[in-house]
């Protein structure tokens, strides 16, 4: 059974930081790419960042320079370090572990940025 579980969301003030974690089980994690997506109320799900099997990264313009995606294959875990958070970062964040048409999504973790 394959599972992808996110954690680390919560309430944070503008300018603060959070680190999200994504743990995969039932798969050889190192064989998969990983991405973070987010969905704000009333909006479409959007790509935040990706990291490939080889470690190449890609970021949405809105988070570039503030967020950092990484992975630790030995721990079957991916991360999203979020710094200098803004209210517009408020969303449910989802982890996507994928290879070709094979794709596994987590349940999401809520990040709220507010004073």
Short mmCIF file of C-alpha atoms in Angstrom, two decimals:
data_model
loop_
_atom_site.label_atom_id
_atom_site.label_comp_id
_atom_site.label_asym_id
_atom_site.label_seq_id
_atom_site.Cartn_x
_atom_site.Cartn_y
_atom_site.Cartn_z
CA UNK A 1 0.00 0.00 0.00
CA UNK A 2 1.35 3.36 -1.05
CA UNK A 3 0.88 6.34 1.22
CA UNK A 4 1.99 9.95 1.00
CA UNK A 5 1.54 12.01 4.16
CA UNK A 6 2.20 15.72 4.58
CA UNK A 7 2.76 17.48 7.88
CA UNK A 8 4.05 20.77 9.25
CA UNK A 9 1.26 23.17 8.40
CA UNK A 10 -0.18 25.64 10.85
CA UNK A 11 -0.75 29.29 11.65
CA UNK A 12 2.17 31.66 11.18
CA UNK A 13 2.56 35.44 11.11
CA UNK A 14 3.61 37.28 7.96
CA UNK A 15 7.37 37.12 7.62
CA UNK A 16 7.54 33.86 9.51
CA UNK A 17 8.69 30.42 8.43
CA UNK A 18 7.39 26.87 8.25
CA UNK A 19 8.83 23.59 7.06
CA UNK A 20 6.50 21.07 5.47
CA UNK A 21 7.35 17.38 5.29
CA UNK A 22 6.18 14.71 2.87
CA UNK A 23 6.73 11.08 3.82
CA UNK A 24 6.25 8.32 1.27
CA UNK A 25 5.76 4.67 2.13
CA UNK A 26 5.18 1.53 0.08
CA UNK A 27 7.45 2.80 -2.70
CA UNK A 28 11.12 3.19 -3.42
CA UNK A 29 11.08 6.92 -2.82
CA UNK A 30 14.33 7.58 -4.66
CA UNK A 31 12.77 6.35 -7.93
CA UNK A 32 10.19 9.15 -7.97
CA UNK A 33 10.02 12.85 -8.62
CA UNK A 34 8.30 15.03 -6.04
CA UNK A 35 6.31 18.23 -6.20
CA UNK A 36 4.48 20.59 -3.90
CA UNK A 37 1.19 22.15 -4.95
CA UNK A 38 -1.18 24.47 -3.16
CA UNK A 39 -4.81 25.41 -3.39
CA UNK A 40 -6.24 28.59 -1.91
CA UNK A 41 -9.98 29.01 -1.31
CA UNK A 42 -11.82 29.56 -4.58
CA UNK A 43 -8.71 29.06 -6.69
CA UNK A 44 -7.25 26.30 -8.82
CA UNK A 45 -4.49 24.11 -7.52
CA UNK A 46 -1.14 25.54 -8.56
CA UNK A 47 2.39 24.27 -8.75
CA UNK A 48 4.72 25.56 -6.05
CA UNK A 49 7.93 23.62 -6.58
CA UNK A 50 9.29 20.36 -7.94
CA UNK A 51 12.39 18.28 -7.43
CA UNK A 52 13.39 15.48 -9.77
CA UNK A 53 14.98 12.12 -9.10
CA UNK A 54 18.28 13.72 -10.03
CA UNK A 55 17.77 16.69 -7.72
CA UNK A 56 16.89 19.40 -10.24
CA UNK A 57 14.50 21.98 -8.81
CA UNK A 58 11.86 24.27 -10.23
CA UNK A 59 9.85 27.02 -8.51
CA UNK A 60 6.83 29.12 -9.23
CA UNK A 61 7.75 32.78 -9.67
CA UNK A 62 5.60 33.70 -6.68
CA UNK A 63 7.77 31.70 -4.26
CA UNK A 64 11.18 31.95 -5.88
CA UNK A 65 13.79 33.11 -3.40
CA UNK A 66 11.55 32.40 -0.41
CA UNK A 67 10.81 28.66 -0.63
CA UNK A 68 13.21 25.77 -0.97
CA UNK A 69 12.35 22.19 -1.94
CA UNK A 70 14.59 19.30 -0.93
CA UNK A 71 14.56 15.57 -0.36
CA UNK A 72 16.19 12.95 1.82
CA UNK A 73 15.77 9.62 0.07
CA UNK A 74 17.20 7.68 3.00
CA UNK A 75 14.26 8.93 5.07
CA UNK A 76 11.68 8.60 2.26
CA UNK A 77 10.95 12.25 2.91
CA UNK A 78 10.65 15.46 0.95
CA UNK A 79 10.54 18.96 2.37
CA UNK A 80 9.36 22.43 1.57
CA UNK A 81 11.07 25.15 3.58
CA UNK A 82 8.96 28.30 3.47
CA UNK A 83 10.46 31.61 4.57
CA UNK A 84 9.24 35.20 4.49
CA UNK A 85 5.67 33.99 4.35
CA UNK A 86 2.96 36.27 3.02
CA UNK A 87 -0.81 36.19 3.51
CA UNK A 88 -1.19 35.16 -0.13
CA UNK A 89 0.70 31.95 0.68
CA UNK A 90 -2.32 30.80 2.68
CA UNK A 91 -3.52 27.54 1.15
CA UNK A 92 -3.74 23.81 1.56
CA UNK A 93 -0.40 22.38 0.48
CA UNK A 94 -0.23 18.99 -1.21
CA UNK A 95 2.67 16.66 -1.89
CA UNK A 96 2.76 14.79 -5.21
CA UNK A 97 5.09 11.83 -5.70
CA UNK A 98 5.18 10.84 -9.35
CA UNK A 99 6.88 9.04 -12.21
CA UNK A 100 5.25 9.19 -15.63
CA UNK A 101 1.58 8.29 -15.25
CA UNK A 102 2.12 6.87 -11.79
CA UNK A 103 1.20 9.49 -9.21
CA UNK A 104 0.49 9.55 -5.50
CA UNK A 105 -1.00 12.50 -3.62
CA UNK A 106 -1.09 13.29 0.05
CA UNK A 107 -4.13 14.55 1.91
CA UNK A 108 -2.84 18.09 2.26
CA UNK A 109 -1.75 20.28 5.14
CA UNK A 110 -3.17 23.74 5.81
CA UNK A 111 -0.89 26.76 5.99
CA UNK A 112 -2.43 29.98 7.26
CA UNK A 113 -0.42 33.21 7.18
CA UNK A 114 -2.13 35.90 9.21
CA UNK A 115 -1.47 38.48 11.90
#
